mmCIF file of C-alpha atoms in Angstrom:
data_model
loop_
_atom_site.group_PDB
_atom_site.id
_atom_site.type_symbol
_atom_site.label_atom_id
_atom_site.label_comp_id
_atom_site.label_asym_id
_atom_site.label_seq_id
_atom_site.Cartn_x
_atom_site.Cartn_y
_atom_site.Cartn_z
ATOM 1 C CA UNK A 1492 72.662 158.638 -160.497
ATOM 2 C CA UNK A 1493 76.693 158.635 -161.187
ATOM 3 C CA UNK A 1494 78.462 157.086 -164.053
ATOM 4 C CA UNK A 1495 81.695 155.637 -162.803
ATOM 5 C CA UNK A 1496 84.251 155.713 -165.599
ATOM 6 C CA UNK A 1497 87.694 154.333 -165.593
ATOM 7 C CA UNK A 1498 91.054 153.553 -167.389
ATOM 8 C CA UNK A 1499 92.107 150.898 -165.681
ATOM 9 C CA UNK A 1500 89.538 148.474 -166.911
ATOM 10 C CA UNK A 1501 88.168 148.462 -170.550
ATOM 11 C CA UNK A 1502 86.329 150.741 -171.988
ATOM 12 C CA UNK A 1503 82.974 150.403 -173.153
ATOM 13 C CA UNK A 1504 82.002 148.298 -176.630
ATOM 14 C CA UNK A 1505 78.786 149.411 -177.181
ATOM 15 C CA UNK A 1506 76.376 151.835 -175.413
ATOM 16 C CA UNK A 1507 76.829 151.187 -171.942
ATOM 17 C CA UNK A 1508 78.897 152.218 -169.099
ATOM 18 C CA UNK A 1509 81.343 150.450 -166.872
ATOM 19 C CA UNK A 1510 78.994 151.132 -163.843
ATOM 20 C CA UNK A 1511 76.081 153.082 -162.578
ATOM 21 C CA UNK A 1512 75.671 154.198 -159.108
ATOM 22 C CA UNK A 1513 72.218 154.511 -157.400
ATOM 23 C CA UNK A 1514 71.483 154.945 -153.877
ATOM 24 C CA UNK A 1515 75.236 153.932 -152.727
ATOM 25 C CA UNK A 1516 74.642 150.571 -155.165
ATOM 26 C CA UNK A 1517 77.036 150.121 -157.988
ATOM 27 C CA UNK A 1518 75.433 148.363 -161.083
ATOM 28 C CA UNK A 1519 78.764 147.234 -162.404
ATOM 29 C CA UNK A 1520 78.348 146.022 -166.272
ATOM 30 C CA UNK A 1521 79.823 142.472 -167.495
ATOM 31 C CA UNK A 1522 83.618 142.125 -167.580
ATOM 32 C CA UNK A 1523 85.442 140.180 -170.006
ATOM 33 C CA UNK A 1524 89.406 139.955 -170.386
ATOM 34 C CA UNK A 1525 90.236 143.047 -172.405
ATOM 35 C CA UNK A 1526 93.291 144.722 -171.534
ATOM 36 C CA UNK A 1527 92.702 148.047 -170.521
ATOM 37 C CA UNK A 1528 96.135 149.450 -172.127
ATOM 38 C CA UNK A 1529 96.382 147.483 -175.633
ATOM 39 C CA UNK A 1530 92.536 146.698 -175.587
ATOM 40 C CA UNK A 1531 93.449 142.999 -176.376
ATOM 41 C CA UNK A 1532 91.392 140.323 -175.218
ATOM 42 C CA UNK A 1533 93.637 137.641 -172.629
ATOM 43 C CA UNK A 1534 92.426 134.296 -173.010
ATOM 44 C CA UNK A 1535 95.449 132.052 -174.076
ATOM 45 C CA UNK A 1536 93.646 129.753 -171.321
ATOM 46 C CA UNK A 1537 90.590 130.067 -169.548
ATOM 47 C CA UNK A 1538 92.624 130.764 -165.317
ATOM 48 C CA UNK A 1539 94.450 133.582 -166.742
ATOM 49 C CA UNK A 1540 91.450 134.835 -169.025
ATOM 50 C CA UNK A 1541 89.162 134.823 -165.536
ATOM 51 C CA UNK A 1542 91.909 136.706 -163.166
ATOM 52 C CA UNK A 1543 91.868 139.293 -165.892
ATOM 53 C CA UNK A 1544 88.216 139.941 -166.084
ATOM 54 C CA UNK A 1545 87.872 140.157 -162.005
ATOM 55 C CA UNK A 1546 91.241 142.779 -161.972
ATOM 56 C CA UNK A 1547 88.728 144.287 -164.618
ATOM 57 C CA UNK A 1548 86.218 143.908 -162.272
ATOM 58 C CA UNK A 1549 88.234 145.226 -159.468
ATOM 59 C CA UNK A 1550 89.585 148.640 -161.136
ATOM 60 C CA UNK A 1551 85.824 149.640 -161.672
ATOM 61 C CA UNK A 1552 84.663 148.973 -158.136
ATOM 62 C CA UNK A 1553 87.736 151.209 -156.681
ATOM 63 C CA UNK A 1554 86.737 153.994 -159.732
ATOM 64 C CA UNK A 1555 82.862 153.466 -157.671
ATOM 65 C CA UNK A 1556 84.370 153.527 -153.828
ATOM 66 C CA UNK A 1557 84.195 150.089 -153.249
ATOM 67 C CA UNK A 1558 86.065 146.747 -153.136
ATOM 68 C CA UNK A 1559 85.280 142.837 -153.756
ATOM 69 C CA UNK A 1560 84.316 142.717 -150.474
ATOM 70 C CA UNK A 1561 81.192 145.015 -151.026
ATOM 71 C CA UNK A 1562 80.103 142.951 -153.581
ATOM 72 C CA UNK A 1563 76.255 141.569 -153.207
ATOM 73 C CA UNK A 1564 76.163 139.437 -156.331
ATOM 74 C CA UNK A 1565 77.571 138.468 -159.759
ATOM 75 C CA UNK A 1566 76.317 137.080 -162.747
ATOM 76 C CA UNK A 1567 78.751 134.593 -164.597
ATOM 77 C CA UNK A 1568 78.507 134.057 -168.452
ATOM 78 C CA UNK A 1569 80.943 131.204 -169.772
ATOM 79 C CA UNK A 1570 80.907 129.855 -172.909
ATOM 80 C CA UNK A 1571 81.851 126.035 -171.770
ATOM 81 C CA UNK A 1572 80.220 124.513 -168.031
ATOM 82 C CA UNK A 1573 83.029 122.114 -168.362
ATOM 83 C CA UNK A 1574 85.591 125.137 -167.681
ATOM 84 C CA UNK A 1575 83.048 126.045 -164.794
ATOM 85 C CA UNK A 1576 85.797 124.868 -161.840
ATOM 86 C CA UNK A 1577 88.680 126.456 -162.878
ATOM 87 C CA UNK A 1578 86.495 130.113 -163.469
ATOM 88 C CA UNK A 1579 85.239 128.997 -160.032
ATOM 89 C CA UNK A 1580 89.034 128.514 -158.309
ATOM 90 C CA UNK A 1581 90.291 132.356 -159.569
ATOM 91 C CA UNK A 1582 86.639 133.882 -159.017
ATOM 92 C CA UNK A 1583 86.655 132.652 -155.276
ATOM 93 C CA UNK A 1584 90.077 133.773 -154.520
ATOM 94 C CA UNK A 1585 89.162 137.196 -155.038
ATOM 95 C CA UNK A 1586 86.618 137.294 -151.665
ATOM 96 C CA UNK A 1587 88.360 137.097 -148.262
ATOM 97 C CA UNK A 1588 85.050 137.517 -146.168
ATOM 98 C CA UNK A 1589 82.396 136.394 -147.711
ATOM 99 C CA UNK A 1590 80.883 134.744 -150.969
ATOM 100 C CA UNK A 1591 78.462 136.846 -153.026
ATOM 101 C CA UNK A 1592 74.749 135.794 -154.176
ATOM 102 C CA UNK A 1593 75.609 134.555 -157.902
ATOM 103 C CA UNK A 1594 74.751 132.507 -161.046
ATOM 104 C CA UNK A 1595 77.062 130.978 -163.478
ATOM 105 C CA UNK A 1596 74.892 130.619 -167.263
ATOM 106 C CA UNK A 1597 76.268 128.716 -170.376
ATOM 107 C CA UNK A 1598 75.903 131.107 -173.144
ATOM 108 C CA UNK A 1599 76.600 130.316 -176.416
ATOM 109 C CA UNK A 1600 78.694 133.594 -177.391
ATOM 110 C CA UNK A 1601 80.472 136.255 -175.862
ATOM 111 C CA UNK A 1602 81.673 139.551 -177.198
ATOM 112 C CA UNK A 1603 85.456 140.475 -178.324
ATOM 113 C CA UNK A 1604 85.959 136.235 -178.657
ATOM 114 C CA UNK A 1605 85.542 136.171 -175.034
ATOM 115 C CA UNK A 1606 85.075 132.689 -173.233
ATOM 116 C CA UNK A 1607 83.676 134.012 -169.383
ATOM 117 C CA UNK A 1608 82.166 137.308 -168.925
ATOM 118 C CA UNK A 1609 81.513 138.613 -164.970
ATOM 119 C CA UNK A 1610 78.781 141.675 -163.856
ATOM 120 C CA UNK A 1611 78.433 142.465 -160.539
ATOM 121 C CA UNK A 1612 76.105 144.475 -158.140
ATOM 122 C CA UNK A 1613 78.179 146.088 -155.019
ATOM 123 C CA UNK A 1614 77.577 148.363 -152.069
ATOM 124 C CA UNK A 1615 79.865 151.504 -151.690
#
């Protein structure tokens, strides 16, 4: 097992790690829009909050080895379904070859006032 730690997405809130890697998998933990540098969450509105947790997203799978195009599947936590299609419109323009497995849950909180939260399992 590796821990896969980075700067240029968040650091951890609580006890957990960005990712874990097992057998070349990397079990990447939920993403929400926290500036890595000023650890400030983005979400003035819900596009820009989104492209900040997958560049979250992103910066841990290159600390693992591995791109958006290695990734299997992703869970989505949102706090509103009726923000569900634009989430949808910046999550899909992150994948070039292929759409992951996925589900997208209403919750009815998020940590750090965060409004869409993204984990992700990935091959290295």
């Amino acid at each position: 097992m590796e821990i896969i730690e980075t700067n240029k997405a968040p650091a951890p809130i609580g006890p957990y790690n960005q990712a874990v890697v097992h057998d070349n998998t990397i079990y990447i933990s939920g993403q929400v829009a926290l500036d890595p540098e000023s650890g400030k969450i983005d979400n003035d509105n819900i596009a820009e909050e989104t492209h900040r947790v997958m560049r979250n997203l992103g910066a841990v799978l290159e600390a693992a080895g591995s791109d958006y195009d290695h990734i299997i599947k992703c869970s989505i936590f949102i706090l509103d379904m009726n923000e569900f299609e634009a989430i949808n419109e910046v999550y899909s323009s992150f994948f070039k070859s292929h759409h992951p497995a996925r589900e997208t849950v209403e919750v009815s909180k998020l940590p750090a006032g965060a409004r869409v939260e993204i984990s992700a399992i990935a091959a290295r």
